[in-house]
Amino acid sequence: VSTQSTGVLSQDVVSHLSESIILPQGDKSDIRLQSVEQMIKQKSFYPLFPPVFTNLDSTQFSSLNISSPSPHFLLLPSVVKVFADAVSGAICLNPGRLVRGQVSAGTYALIQVCKPNTETNPDPPTDWKNQVSIDIIRV
């Protein structure tokens, strides 16, 4: 589908942000999705400054900015529990790690994007979550 954009990050920003977010007592919000929402709202692939738990060249921070409009898909591999959900208009996916440790099998994601019917609607869809199927598969 030619009208979608994708953001991919190799740093475990979801885990780093999850450790930095404080939720009120009793709040049942999913901290993983809150982390991704903060990333999108702050328009940065790595919104923590100074960088935590990782070596990032601070002179290159401007290259981590999320351009407008935000990507339709965000692929954010992390050690936290796998997830696929819509956050702030983007489909966010943590497929997990393919291999955990030396002998433990991990997970991967199978993403299928349905091409919209351009005969009945020539405009590209604005809501991508109805066009996408994501399966997270354990190895």
PDB file of C-alpha atoms in Angstrom:
ATOM      1  CA  VAL A   1       0.000   0.000   0.000  1.00  0.00           C
ATOM      2  CA  SER A   2       1.810   3.053  -1.243  1.00  0.00           C
ATOM      3  CA  THR A   3       0.264   5.725   0.974  1.00  0.00           C
ATOM      4  CA  GLN A   4       1.375   4.359   4.347  1.00  0.00           C
ATOM      5  CA  SER A   5       4.528   5.312   6.209  1.00  0.00           C
ATOM      6  CA  THR A   6       6.467   3.222   8.710  1.00  0.00           C
ATOM      7  CA  GLY A   7       8.726   4.086  11.622  1.00  0.00           C
ATOM      8  CA  VAL A   8      11.169   1.428  12.830  1.00  0.00           C
ATOM      9  CA  LEU A   9      13.411   1.687  15.847  1.00  0.00           C
ATOM     10  CA  SER A  10      16.084  -0.723  17.036  1.00  0.00           C
ATOM     11  CA  GLN A  11      16.509   0.818  20.526  1.00  0.00           C
ATOM     12  CA  ASP A  12      14.211  -0.553  23.218  1.00  0.00           C
ATOM     13  CA  VAL A  13      12.495   2.797  23.778  1.00  0.00           C
ATOM     14  CA  VAL A  14       9.274   1.181  25.095  1.00  0.00           C
ATOM     15  CA  SER A  15      11.148  -0.422  27.990  1.00  0.00           C
ATOM     16  CA  HIS A  16      13.125   2.755  28.694  1.00  0.00           C
ATOM     17  CA  LEU A  17       9.993   4.923  28.699  1.00  0.00           C
ATOM     18  CA  SER A  18       8.043   2.386  30.768  1.00  0.00           C
ATOM     19  CA  GLU A  19      10.615   2.740  33.525  1.00  0.00           C
ATOM     20  CA  SER A  20      10.280   6.534  33.421  1.00  0.00           C
ATOM     21  CA  ILE A  21       6.474   6.868  33.521  1.00  0.00           C
ATOM     22  CA  ILE A  22       4.717   7.208  36.856  1.00  0.00           C
ATOM     23  CA  LEU A  23       1.022   6.313  36.951  1.00  0.00           C
ATOM     24  CA  PRO A  24      -1.351   7.259  39.773  1.00  0.00           C
ATOM     25  CA  GLN A  25      -2.075   4.455  42.238  1.00  0.00           C
ATOM     26  CA  GLY A  26      -4.930   2.288  40.969  1.00  0.00           C
ATOM     27  CA  ASP A  27      -4.525   3.412  37.344  1.00  0.00           C
ATOM     28  CA  LYS A  28      -5.029   0.312  35.183  1.00  0.00           C
ATOM     29  CA  SER A  29      -3.673   1.915  31.993  1.00  0.00           C
ATOM     30  CA  ASP A  30      -1.300  -0.138  29.883  1.00  0.00           C
ATOM     31  CA  ILE A  31       2.066   1.459  30.565  1.00  0.00           C
ATOM     32  CA  ARG A  32       3.454   0.081  27.284  1.00  0.00           C
ATOM     33  CA  LEU A  33       0.823   1.957  25.271  1.00  0.00           C
ATOM     34  CA  GLN A  34       1.275   5.056  27.442  1.00  0.00           C
ATOM     35  CA  SER A  35       4.983   4.926  26.573  1.00  0.00           C
ATOM     36  CA  VAL A  36       4.251   4.803  22.849  1.00  0.00           C
ATOM     37  CA  GLU A  37       1.690   7.607  23.192  1.00  0.00           C
ATOM     38  CA  GLN A  38       4.332   9.789  24.874  1.00  0.00           C
ATOM     39  CA  MET A  39       6.729   9.069  22.040  1.00  0.00           C
ATOM     40  CA  ILE A  40       4.131  10.126  19.445  1.00  0.00           C
ATOM     41  CA  LYS A  41       3.017  13.226  21.377  1.00  0.00           C
ATOM     42  CA  GLN A  42       6.604  14.387  21.826  1.00  0.00           C
ATOM     43  CA  LYS A  43       7.320  13.633  18.131  1.00  0.00           C
ATOM     44  CA  SER A  44      10.559  11.852  18.947  1.00  0.00           C
ATOM     45  CA  PHE A  45      11.651   8.261  18.453  1.00  0.00           C
ATOM     46  CA  TYR A  46      13.675   8.612  21.664  1.00  0.00           C
ATOM     47  CA  PRO A  47      12.078  11.316  23.874  1.00  0.00           C
ATOM     48  CA  LEU A  48      14.296  10.756  26.927  1.00  0.00           C
ATOM     49  CA  PHE A  49      17.054  13.273  27.479  1.00  0.00           C
ATOM     50  CA  PRO A  50      19.660  12.571  28.534  1.00  0.00           C
ATOM     51  CA  PRO A  51      19.484   9.064  27.054  1.00  0.00           C
ATOM     52  CA  VAL A  52      18.907   6.386  29.660  1.00  0.00           C
ATOM     53  CA  PHE A  53      20.352   2.855  29.551  1.00  0.00           C
ATOM     54  CA  THR A  54      21.894   3.389  26.126  1.00  0.00           C
ATOM     55  CA  ASN A  55      24.639   5.206  24.284  1.00  0.00           C
ATOM     56  CA  LEU A  56      23.152   7.744  21.901  1.00  0.00           C
ATOM     57  CA  ASP A  57      25.086  10.544  20.290  1.00  0.00           C
ATOM     58  CA  SER A  58      23.286  13.677  21.509  1.00  0.00           C
ATOM     59  CA  THR A  59      24.529  15.640  18.491  1.00  0.00           C
ATOM     60  CA  GLN A  60      22.343  13.359  16.345  1.00  0.00           C
ATOM     61  CA  PHE A  61      19.145  13.794  18.394  1.00  0.00           C
ATOM     62  CA  SER A  62      17.469  15.838  15.647  1.00  0.00           C
ATOM     63  CA  SER A  63      17.505  12.734  13.416  1.00  0.00           C
ATOM     64  CA  LEU A  64      15.198  11.036  15.963  1.00  0.00           C
ATOM     65  CA  ASN A  65      12.368  13.512  15.361  1.00  0.00           C
ATOM     66  CA  ILE A  66       9.098  12.066  14.062  1.00  0.00           C
ATOM     67  CA  SER A  67       8.035  14.027  10.999  1.00  0.00           C
ATOM     68  CA  SER A  68       4.487  15.240  10.423  1.00  0.00           C
ATOM     69  CA  PRO A  69       2.264  13.497   9.797  1.00  0.00           C
ATOM     70  CA  SER A  70       3.182  10.703  12.192  1.00  0.00           C
ATOM     71  CA  PRO A  71       3.872   7.267  10.685  1.00  0.00           C
ATOM     72  CA  HIS A  72       0.940   4.917  10.122  1.00  0.00           C
ATOM     73  CA  PHE A  73       2.960   2.002  11.547  1.00  0.00           C
ATOM     74  CA  LEU A  74       5.496   1.989  14.368  1.00  0.00           C
ATOM     75  CA  LEU A  75       7.638  -1.119  14.767  1.00  0.00           C
ATOM     76  CA  LEU A  76       9.172  -1.004  18.245  1.00  0.00           C
ATOM     77  CA  PRO A  77      10.905  -4.241  19.312  1.00  0.00           C
ATOM     78  CA  SER A  78      11.191  -4.471  23.085  1.00  0.00           C
ATOM     79  CA  VAL A  79      11.780  -6.866  25.973  1.00  0.00           C
ATOM     80  CA  VAL A  80       8.401  -5.915  27.487  1.00  0.00           C
ATOM     81  CA  LYS A  81       5.338  -8.064  26.757  1.00  0.00           C
ATOM     82  CA  VAL A  82       4.438  -8.181  23.058  1.00  0.00           C
ATOM     83  CA  PHE A  83       1.589  -5.991  21.825  1.00  0.00           C
ATOM     84  CA  ALA A  84      -0.110  -4.659  18.721  1.00  0.00           C
ATOM     85  CA  ASP A  85      -2.552  -1.800  19.129  1.00  0.00           C
ATOM     86  CA  ALA A  86      -3.634   1.537  17.704  1.00  0.00           C
ATOM     87  CA  VAL A  87      -2.183   4.512  19.578  1.00  0.00           C
ATOM     88  CA  SER A  88      -2.845   8.135  18.562  1.00  0.00           C
ATOM     89  CA  GLY A  89      -3.775   7.088  15.018  1.00  0.00           C
ATOM     90  CA  ALA A  90      -0.747   4.836  14.497  1.00  0.00           C
ATOM     91  CA  ILE A  91      -0.608   1.057  14.539  1.00  0.00           C
ATOM     92  CA  CYS A  92       2.093   0.215  17.070  1.00  0.00           C
ATOM     93  CA  LEU A  93       3.710  -3.189  17.217  1.00  0.00           C
ATOM     94  CA  ASN A  94       6.171  -4.783  19.590  1.00  0.00           C
ATOM     95  CA  PRO A  95       6.832  -8.215  18.087  1.00  0.00           C
ATOM     96  CA  GLY A  96       9.155  -9.102  20.964  1.00  0.00           C
ATOM     97  CA  ARG A  97      12.487 -10.785  20.378  1.00  0.00           C
ATOM     98  CA  LEU A  98      12.932 -13.722  18.026  1.00  0.00           C
ATOM     99  CA  VAL A  99      15.444 -15.333  20.387  1.00  0.00           C
ATOM    100  CA  ARG A 100      15.536 -14.894  24.155  1.00  0.00           C
ATOM    101  CA  GLY A 101      18.804 -15.902  25.738  1.00  0.00           C
ATOM    102  CA  GLN A 102      20.786 -18.768  24.244  1.00  0.00           C
ATOM    103  CA  VAL A 103      18.118 -21.465  24.071  1.00  0.00           C
ATOM    104  CA  SER A 104      14.714 -19.849  24.541  1.00  0.00           C
ATOM    105  CA  ALA A 105      12.516 -19.244  21.514  1.00  0.00           C
ATOM    106  CA  GLY A 106      10.811 -15.883  21.167  1.00  0.00           C
ATOM    107  CA  THR A 107       8.129 -14.343  18.969  1.00  0.00           C
ATOM    108  CA  TYR A 108       7.720 -12.654  15.604  1.00  0.00           C
ATOM    109  CA  ALA A 109       4.877 -10.813  13.896  1.00  0.00           C
ATOM    110  CA  LEU A 110       3.063 -11.518  10.653  1.00  0.00           C
ATOM    111  CA  ILE A 111       1.584  -8.289   9.274  1.00  0.00           C
ATOM    112  CA  GLN A 112      -0.971  -8.306   6.475  1.00  0.00           C
ATOM    113  CA  VAL A 113      -2.156  -5.050   4.942  1.00  0.00           C
ATOM    114  CA  CYS A 114      -5.260  -5.228   2.784  1.00  0.00           C
ATOM    115  CA  LYS A 115      -5.178  -3.020  -0.247  1.00  0.00           C
ATOM    116  CA  PRO A 116      -8.159  -0.643  -0.156  1.00  0.00           C
ATOM    117  CA  ASN A 117     -10.702  -0.831  -2.952  1.00  0.00           C
ATOM    118  CA  THR A 118      -9.847   2.209  -5.079  1.00  0.00           C
ATOM    119  CA  GLU A 119     -12.788   1.633  -7.427  1.00  0.00           C
ATOM    120  CA  THR A 120     -15.367   2.438  -4.756  1.00  0.00           C
ATOM    121  CA  ASN A 121     -13.217   4.949  -2.828  1.00  0.00           C
ATOM    122  CA  PRO A 122     -10.328   6.628  -4.702  1.00  0.00           C
ATOM    123  CA  ASP A 123      -9.087   8.430  -1.563  1.00  0.00           C
ATOM    124  CA  PRO A 124      -6.558   6.609   0.653  1.00  0.00           C
ATOM    125  CA  PRO A 125      -7.968   5.396   3.979  1.00  0.00           C
ATOM    126  CA  THR A 126      -7.433   7.562   7.046  1.00  0.00           C
ATOM    127  CA  ASP A 127      -8.051   4.731   9.522  1.00  0.00           C
ATOM    128  CA  TRP A 128      -5.449   2.039   8.858  1.00  0.00           C
ATOM    129  CA  LYS A 129      -6.372  -0.275  11.728  1.00  0.00           C
ATOM    130  CA  ASN A 130      -9.317  -1.625   9.709  1.00  0.00           C
ATOM    131  CA  GLN A 131      -6.937  -2.483   6.843  1.00  0.00           C
ATOM    132  CA  VAL A 132      -4.341  -4.381   8.891  1.00  0.00           C
ATOM    133  CA  SER A 133      -4.174  -7.824  10.451  1.00  0.00           C
ATOM    134  CA  ILE A 134      -1.325  -8.602  12.860  1.00  0.00           C
ATOM    135  CA  ASP A 135      -0.546 -12.036  14.279  1.00  0.00           C
ATOM    136  CA  ILE A 136       2.171 -12.420  16.898  1.00  0.00           C
ATOM    137  CA  ILE A 137       3.557 -15.933  16.619  1.00  0.00           C
ATOM    138  CA  ARG A 138       5.604 -17.811  19.208  1.00  0.00           C
ATOM    139  CA  VAL A 139       8.505 -19.782  17.755  1.00  0.00           C
TER     140      VAL A 139
END
